[in-house]
Amino acid sequence: MSGTTTATQTATASTATMPAKHFMNAKYGLKSWLLTRDHKRIAVLYLITVTAMFALGGIYAALIRLELLTPGGDFLSADAYNKAFSAHGIIMVFFFLLPSIPAIFGNFLIPIQVGAKDLAFPRINLLSWYLYVIGAALALIAIVAGGVDTGWTFYPPYSSQYSQSHVLLAGLGVFIAGFSSILTGLNFVVTIHKMRAPGMTWFRLPLFVWAHYATSLIMLLGTPVVAITILLLAVERVFGVGIFDPAIGGDPVLFQHLFWFYSHPAVYIMILPAMGVQSELVAAFARRRVFGYSFVAFSSLAIAIIGFVVWGHHMFVSGQSMYAGLVFSILTMLVAIPSAVKAFNWAMTMYKGSISYETPMLYAIGFLGLFVIGGLTGLFLGAMGLDIHLHDTYFVVAHFHYIMVGGAVMGFMGALHFYWPKISGRMYPDAWGRLSALIIFIGFNLTFFPQFIAGYLGMPRRYYMYDTDFHFWNLMSSAGASVLAVGYIMPLFYMAWSWIYGKPAGPNPWNAKGLEWTTQSPPTTFNFDETPIWNEEAYDYDPEESEAEYEKEFGTIN
Amino acid sequence: MWDFPFLPEQASTFAGEVDAFYFALVGVTAFFTIAIYAMIWVFSVRYRRGKKANRSNPPTHNNFLEAVWIVIPLGIALAIFGWSAKIFFDLRTPPQDVMEVHAIGKQWMWKFVNEDGKYEVNELHVPAGRAVQVKMISQDVLHDLYFPAFRTKQDVLPGRYTTLWFEATKPGTYHMFCAEYCGLLHSGMIGKIHVLKPEDYDTWLADVGRSATASGGGSGNAIVDGAQLFEEKVCHTCHKTNQAAIAPSLIGLYGSEETLADGSTVVIDDAYIRESIIDPQAKIVAGYQANMPTYKGQVSEEQIVQLIAYIKSLK
Amino acid sequence: MSESHTHSHPQGLVHHFDDLKQQNEAATLGMWSFLITEILFFGGLITAYIVFRGLYPEVFLHASHTLDWRLGGVNTLVLLCSSLTMAFAVHASHEGKRDLAFWYLILTILFGTVFLVVKYFEYKSKVDHHLIPGTASFTFTEGGVDAGKAQIFFFLYFAMTGVHALHMVVGVCLVGWIARNVKKEMYTTDYYSPVEMTGLYWHFVDIVWIFLYPLLYLIDLTKTGGGGDHAMVNVKSLMKFFG
């Protein structure tokens, strides 16, 4: 199977040449990049910075797993460990996962997919990137200057009064990066509402756009709340007085409510775009319209909306009343439904398809497999009776990594491999891509599955020394992490190689449907020479036609 | 290292049911995971590009199927909710007759005071077969008292009492963890809980010689320390222990109900006593002047627990 | 404004939009979306306010006595006037009356500045009366309420009015910039959406104050004190719910 599918690509790729003029060679010089208003260039800027942050967050992950290789504190000091997991969390959540798919692929693709020349507010888009960079820089300064040791959750009163580390700088970084997120969301909402090309009706939009629309709503409605919350925390830390300080009658639990009011929906900011990518990938490689298009589209909105009223499930043991726990728990059960709907629809999309298995499709299958486990283990934690035992153990760590890494990062990698030819104009070596996808899938499960068991055994998270009861599972996890690391490092090399030496991809190397595949690769600065008119339904694929083409070229294999 | 358990010991009345519930959920997870994996597997093999198969009229949607995978997961989710709510209520509703233990969390140790005023540090002895309620408060940041073998935990907050309860079933020694990140030595804020047979517990209780003491010394008994503190802080000049004076008498007060100046009533419990020490003006008992000075910042949470222990002992 | 500006384009049209109508609609939707995020931003503060007023009603009641409802009232009036002049400015731009629009904008700036000056004197009196939370000299004794909890009121007072005042400063600068552009004849009767958007923002900041004024200044206008805050009874039970 592998030989033949690669052959398809090379067949299309070898005939293609790089276009003479495209967005990357439209102008030269650093200034033309740093002052650009082209959404595609901004996307490339994000790609570089976000990838750098991912690498840094990954290094911290490696430090954590090294320390946990043995039960004693052999490798890092307690202080260094606390700072390592805080840096890992802050970088990965605020500076990698939140901006990753929306700011890179959303930025690049949404205008093209809706048939516009750019996002509605190009200068605000550039401002978003600068805000992100300033936020990231502040967080990095905090880390270099000695680190932060509060965890990414910044719970007071530890963060406001007790921590001796650079909470203020890191908090400020998160605060500023938050505005980057708000402005990106705002740009997407307006673009999707007002910039669609003639014929591009709401129900002809790719599901990627629907997912980003839902994501943008969360960015707009949630981020300001965490921004003000972090601001209040910062003021409390500087002036020694504030509303979270129990000594004067303030309430640290209020911080948790405000924090999770954003930070739970923020989980959906991370996963919804990956779900959007998933729809694109499954449709393109199964040569099928996404099964139950409108159900998948509306389930994104349902997730975004219900996601705003489940925050209390992070607080079953925080001291909120039993009845609040009940309400949040039942709402949490409801949010599982739209996720289940999506999973079944993706699986059904493969039915009667004409399926090929290039790298992006392997990531899509990996996403589905890991997301199902991640989602279902969420039920364990949403069920109060069990969450009492599991709260703040490694079970939680395993669960959210199945969603964040197994879901969001798999989606990110899938998008990267799917749209790389569109962005760079060149193909990467597919065999290497498939190998890395496989290594990541195996390494991921080796790393995080043992953590479910360690968690149920009762190992609390954020422990740098632990009881020998948990040693076996931590050893497994650390061993798996080294496999996972190999999987993540490989694409850095072959992607960089392909940037220069890769074969020109042509406008549509995957034979995929959608406006973005009608443009040249890489596209020109304004995407389209004239405003396109779109007459197709979304995912207008025909598996039988795909088979006929395949047979014409290669014959049947059985 | 090479013995790798899958479950913590089952040592409380909850443990069995929580584990059963856990395995039920593992079953649900396995079922759906296998269902999805099977779909992927079968379709991947049957509809691989280049493989002959019937691909005519591929369906684009099917409302019946959508309804199936909305209604069935919803039913399962609600059943999970129902069972978990039942367990949750049990975990959060202690029986009437409980043995009370006070816990104070501070960076990075646990201090316990039992009903007899005996102190323990990072260790807690409890009898098997008896419901125990732990009343917890933090001296500094958030903590969380976690007993994996009992399948229960609860955050420990500064400024306010929270509680958890359990009934240990199996004598033995089990883990005690802090499960809410609390700074540098969070992973060192651990200890052991010893479940003793009732007769062993009585022996342990009688062995005063091995008792820990309060931070900063003292008699080794919280009730005695509380009485001494009551004198030191000159509480006794107003709160005569034998008669009602300018302040209410405290004898037999604990657990009773009092009417406040605004007509509402309040039960005199740990939280009320603590508030009355820290912010005496907040709830004034009817018929008294609001003239008690605040002791905010002058007594530690541990000392408040000593005072409560003392007031409780005034019968 | 755009890289390939051709003369066939109407004034103000940016290249990536098809026409002014689309551009104006985009700007309007963008501004409204932004204002919604602003509501959520203030929403966090107002949630905190509701929580603590619910927890400590009598403290809020006594502490609010230190705020001068007359000064707050004057500022409310000033802001209402500024909103009116702002609305006139937008209308004048729509009709192409540039000079009129310019002077209405200047008036708006004046009203905004008056608001900020009054605010400055209010803040100064808080400093003079040792009502700055977090400082060692903080003293509040009225009604025998706990000084710590009174600090929470003043913390929220400064946080809420401070963030609002910051928005006012931004607003005054924005209106100034728009006035300059009006003077430079950058807008036409078809293209004046920057004036309109600034107006939307200005009205929003005004409305926020309309909420802050009663929440902070008018808790107990009759100064009868005591007796509890009956409006807050339900909030109190809600507090118990969320812990």
Coordinates of C-alpha atoms in Angstrom, one line a residue, chain B:
Chain B
M1 CA 10.0 -1.8 41.7
W2 CA 8.9 -4.9 39.8
D3 CA 5.7 -5.4 41.7
F4 CA 3.3 -3.1 40.0
P5 CA -0.1 -2.8 41.6
F6 CA -3.1 -1.5 39.6
L7 CA -5.2 -0.5 42.6
P8 CA -4.5 1.1 45.9
E9 CA -5.5 -0.9 49.0
Q10 CA -9.2 -0.9 49.8
A11 CA -9.2 0.2 53.4
S12 CA -12.4 2.2 53.8
T13 CA -16.1 1.7 53.4
F14 CA -16.1 3.7 50.2
A15 CA -13.2 1.9 48.5
G16 CA -15.2 -1.1 47.2
E17 CA -17.9 0.9 45.6
V18 CA -15.6 3.5 44.1
D19 CA -13.5 0.7 42.6
A20 CA -16.6 -1.0 41.2
F21 CA -17.7 2.3 39.7
Y22 CA -14.2 2.8 38.3
F23 CA -14.2 -0.7 36.6
A24 CA -17.7 0.0 35.2
L25 CA -16.3 3.2 33.6
V26 CA -13.3 1.3 32.4
G27 CA -15.8 -1.1 30.8
V28 CA -17.7 1.8 29.1
T29 CA -14.4 3.2 27.9
A30 CA -13.2 -0.1 26.5
F31 CA -16.5 -0.6 24.8
F32 CA -16.6 2.7 22.9
T33 CA -12.8 2.6 22.2
I34 CA -13.2 -0.8 20.7
A35 CA -16.2 0.3 18.8
I36 CA -14.4 3.2 17.2
Y37 CA -11.2 1.3 16.6
A38 CA -13.2 -1.5 15.0
M39 CA -14.9 0.9 12.7
I40 CA -11.6 2.5 11.7
W41 CA -10.0 -1.0 11.2
V42 CA -12.8 -2.5 9.2
F43 CA -13.3 0.6 6.9
S44 CA -9.5 1.0 6.5
V45 CA -9.2 -2.5 5.2
R46 CA -12.3 -2.7 3.2
Y47 CA -12.2 0.7 1.5
R48 CA -8.5 1.1 1.0
R49 CA -7.9 3.0 -2.2
G50 CA -7.4 0.5 -5.0
K51 CA -9.3 -2.3 -3.4
K52 CA -12.5 -3.4 -5.1
A53 CA -15.5 -2.7 -2.9
N54 CA -19.0 -1.4 -3.2
R55 CA -18.7 2.4 -3.0
S56 CA -22.0 3.3 -4.7
N57 CA -24.2 5.9 -3.2
P58 CA -22.1 6.7 -0.1
P59 CA -24.5 8.1 2.5
T60 CA -23.7 11.7 3.5
H61 CA -25.8 11.7 6.6
N62 CA -28.3 9.6 8.5
N63 CA -30.5 11.1 11.1
F64 CA -31.3 7.8 12.7
L65 CA -27.7 7.0 13.2
E66 CA -27.1 10.5 14.7
A67 CA -30.0 9.9 17.0
V68 CA -28.5 6.6 18.1
W69 CA -25.2 8.0 18.9
I70 CA -26.7 11.0 20.7
V71 CA -29.3 9.1 22.8
I72 CA -27.2 6.0 23.8
P73 CA -24.2 8.0 25.0
L74 CA -26.6 10.4 26.7
G75 CA -28.3 7.6 28.5
I76 CA -24.9 6.1 29.6
A77 CA -23.7 9.5 30.7
L78 CA -26.8 10.1 32.8
A79 CA -26.4 6.7 34.4
I80 CA -22.8 7.4 35.2
F81 CA -23.9 10.7 36.7
G82 CA -26.6 9.0 38.9
W83 CA -24.2 6.4 40.3
S84 CA -21.4 9.0 40.9
A85 CA -23.8 11.4 42.6
K86 CA -24.8 8.6 45.0
I87 CA -21.2 7.9 45.8
F88 CA -20.5 11.6 46.1
F89 CA -23.3 12.1 48.6
D90 CA -22.0 9.2 50.7
L91 CA -18.5 10.7 50.6
R92 CA -19.7 14.1 51.7
T93 CA -22.4 13.1 54.2
P94 CA -20.9 11.9 57.5
P95 CA -23.1 9.9 59.9
Q96 CA -24.3 11.5 63.1
D97 CA -21.9 9.8 65.4
V98 CA -18.4 10.7 64.3
M99 CA -15.0 10.9 66.0
E100 CA -13.7 14.4 65.2
V101 CA -10.1 15.1 64.4
H102 CA -8.7 18.6 63.6
A103 CA -6.1 18.9 60.9
I104 CA -3.9 21.9 60.3
G105 CA -2.0 22.1 57.1
K106 CA 1.0 24.3 56.8
Q107 CA 4.0 24.4 54.5
W108 CA 5.0 21.5 54.6
M109 CA 3.5 19.4 57.3
W110 CA 0.2 18.1 58.7
K111 CA -0.7 18.6 62.3
F112 CA -3.6 16.6 63.8
V113 CA -5.4 17.1 67.1
N114 CA -7.8 14.4 68.1
E115 CA -10.8 14.5 70.4
D116 CA -8.7 13.9 73.5
G117 CA -6.4 16.8 72.6
K118 CA -3.6 14.5 71.5
Y119 CA -1.3 16.0 68.8
E120 CA 0.2 14.1 65.9
V121 CA 2.5 15.3 63.1
N122 CA 2.4 13.7 59.6
E123 CA 0.8 10.7 61.2
L124 CA -2.7 9.9 62.2
H125 CA -4.0 7.0 64.2
V126 CA -7.6 6.0 63.8
P127 CA -9.6 3.1 64.9
A128 CA -11.1 0.7 62.4
G129 CA -14.9 0.5 62.1
R130 CA -15.5 4.0 63.4
A131 CA -16.5 7.0 61.4
V132 CA -13.9 9.7 61.6
Q133 CA -14.5 13.3 60.5
V134 CA -11.4 15.5 59.8
K135 CA -12.0 19.2 60.2
M136 CA -9.2 21.0 58.3
I137 CA -7.8 24.4 57.9
S138 CA -4.6 25.8 56.5
Q139 CA -2.2 28.2 58.1
D140 CA -0.9 29.5 54.8
V141 CA -1.6 28.3 51.3
L142 CA -4.0 25.8 49.8
H143 CA -3.4 22.1 50.7
D144 CA -5.4 19.0 50.2
L145 CA -5.6 16.0 52.5
Y146 CA -5.7 12.8 50.5
F147 CA -6.0 9.2 51.6
P148 CA -5.8 7.0 48.4
A149 CA -6.6 3.9 50.4
F150 CA -9.8 5.5 51.5
R151 CA -10.6 7.0 48.1
T152 CA -11.2 10.4 49.5
K153 CA -9.6 13.8 49.6
Q154 CA -10.6 17.4 50.3
D155 CA -8.9 20.8 49.8
V156 CA -7.7 22.5 52.9
L157 CA -8.2 26.3 52.7
P158 CA -6.8 29.2 54.6
G159 CA -9.5 31.1 56.6
R160 CA -12.2 28.5 56.6
Y161 CA -12.8 24.9 57.8
T162 CA -13.5 22.1 55.4
T163 CA -14.2 18.5 56.3
L164 CA -13.9 15.0 55.1
W165 CA -14.9 11.8 56.6
F166 CA -14.2 8.1 56.3
E167 CA -14.7 4.8 58.1
A168 CA -11.6 2.7 57.9
T169 CA -12.2 -1.0 57.5
K170 CA -8.8 -2.7 57.4
P171 CA -6.1 -2.2 60.0
G172 CA -2.8 -1.3 58.5
T173 CA -0.7 1.7 57.5
Y174 CA -1.5 3.8 54.4
H175 CA -0.4 6.8 52.5
M176 CA -1.4 10.3 53.4
F177 CA -0.6 12.9 50.7
C178 CA -1.0 16.6 50.1
A179 CA -2.8 16.7 46.7
E180 CA -2.9 20.5 46.2
Y181 CA 0.3 22.1 45.1
C182 CA 1.6 24.1 48.0
G183 CA 5.2 25.2 47.0
L184 CA 8.7 23.9 47.5
L185 CA 8.3 20.7 49.4
H186 CA 4.8 19.8 48.3
S187 CA 5.9 16.3 47.6
G188 CA 7.4 16.1 51.1
M189 CA 4.0 17.0 52.7
I190 CA 3.2 13.4 53.2
G191 CA 2.6 11.0 56.0
K192 CA 1.0 7.8 57.2
I193 CA -2.4 7.0 58.4
H194 CA -2.4 4.1 60.9
V195 CA -5.7 2.2 61.1
L196 CA -5.7 0.3 64.4
K197 CA -8.0 -2.4 65.8
P198 CA -10.3 -0.7 68.3
E199 CA -8.5 -2.2 71.3
D200 CA -5.1 -1.3 69.9
Y201 CA -6.4 2.3 69.4
D202 CA -7.4 2.5 73.1
T203 CA -3.9 1.4 74.1
W204 CA -2.4 3.9 71.7
L205 CA -4.6 6.6 73.1
A206 CA -3.6 5.9 76.7
D207 CA 0.1 6.0 75.8
V208 CA 0.5 9.8 76.5
G209 CA 4.2 9.5 76.6
R210 CA 4.6 9.4 72.9
S211 CA 2.4 12.4 72.1
A212 CA 3.8 15.2 70.0
T213 CA 3.5 18.7 71.2
A214 CA 2.2 21.9 69.8
S215 CA 4.5 24.1 67.7
G216 CA 6.5 26.0 70.2
G217 CA 6.1 23.5 73.0
G218 CA 3.3 23.2 75.5
S219 CA 1.9 20.4 77.5
G220 CA 1.4 18.0 74.6
N221 CA -2.4 18.2 75.0
A222 CA -4.5 20.6 73.1
I223 CA -7.2 21.0 75.8
V224 CA -4.6 21.9 78.4
D225 CA -2.8 24.2 76.0
G226 CA -6.1 25.8 75.1
A227 CA -6.9 26.5 78.8
Q228 CA -3.5 28.0 79.2
L229 CA -3.9 30.2 76.1
F230 CA -7.4 31.3 77.4
E231 CA -5.6 32.7 80.5
E232 CA -2.7 34.2 78.5
K233 CA -4.8 36.1 76.1
V234 CA -7.0 37.2 79.1
C235 CA -10.1 35.8 77.6
H236 CA -11.2 34.8 81.0
T237 CA -11.6 38.4 82.3
C238 CA -14.8 38.7 80.2
H239 CA -15.7 35.2 79.4
K240 CA -16.0 34.0 83.0
T241 CA -16.2 30.3 82.7
N242 CA -18.7 30.0 85.5
Q243 CA -21.2 32.8 85.0
A244 CA -22.6 35.1 82.4
A245 CA -20.8 38.5 82.6
I246 CA -20.1 41.1 80.0
A247 CA -19.6 38.3 77.6
P248 CA -21.4 35.0 77.3
S249 CA -20.3 32.1 79.5
L250 CA -18.7 29.4 77.5
I251 CA -19.7 26.4 79.6
G252 CA -21.7 23.9 77.7
L253 CA -21.9 26.4 74.9
Y254 CA -20.4 24.3 72.2
G255 CA -23.1 22.8 69.9
S256 CA -25.9 24.9 71.4
E257 CA -27.9 27.4 69.4
E258 CA -27.8 31.1 70.1
T259 CA -29.9 34.1 68.9
L260 CA -28.0 36.9 67.4
A261 CA -28.6 40.7 67.7
D262 CA -30.4 40.7 64.3
G263 CA -32.7 37.9 65.3
S264 CA -31.2 35.2 63.3
T265 CA -29.8 32.1 65.0
V266 CA -26.5 30.4 64.8
V267 CA -25.1 27.1 66.0
I268 CA -22.0 27.4 68.1
D269 CA -19.5 25.3 66.1
D270 CA -15.9 25.5 65.2
A271 CA -16.5 28.0 62.4
Y272 CA -18.5 30.3 64.6
I273 CA -15.9 30.2 67.4
R274 CA -13.1 30.9 64.9
E275 CA -15.0 33.8 63.4
S276 CA -15.7 35.3 66.8
I277 CA -12.0 35.2 67.7
I278 CA -10.9 36.7 64.4
D279 CA -13.7 39.1 63.7
P280 CA -15.7 39.4 66.9
Q281 CA -18.1 42.1 65.6
A282 CA -19.4 39.9 62.8
K283 CA -22.1 38.0 64.7
I284 CA -23.0 39.3 68.2
V285 CA -25.2 37.2 70.4
A286 CA -28.3 39.1 71.4
G287 CA -28.1 41.0 74.7
Y288 CA -24.4 41.6 74.5
Q289 CA -22.3 44.7 73.6
A290 CA -20.0 44.5 70.6
N291 CA -16.9 45.3 72.6
M292 CA -14.6 42.3 72.2
P293 CA -11.3 43.2 70.5
T294 CA -10.1 41.2 67.5
Y295 CA -7.4 38.6 67.9
K296 CA -6.7 38.6 64.2
G297 CA -3.0 38.0 63.6
Q298 CA -2.4 37.2 67.2
V299 CA -3.4 33.6 67.3
S300 CA -2.3 30.9 64.8
E301 CA -4.8 28.4 63.4
E302 CA -3.3 25.8 65.7
Q303 CA -4.0 28.0 68.7
I304 CA -7.5 28.5 67.6
V305 CA -7.9 24.7 67.4
Q306 CA -6.5 24.6 71.0
L307 CA -9.1 27.2 72.1
I308 CA -11.9 25.3 70.4
A309 CA -10.7 22.1 72.0
Y310 CA -10.8 23.8 75.4
I311 CA -14.2 25.4 74.9
K312 CA -15.5 22.1 73.7
S313 CA -14.3 20.5 76.9
L314 CA -16.2 23.0 79.1
K315 CA -19.2 20.9 80.0

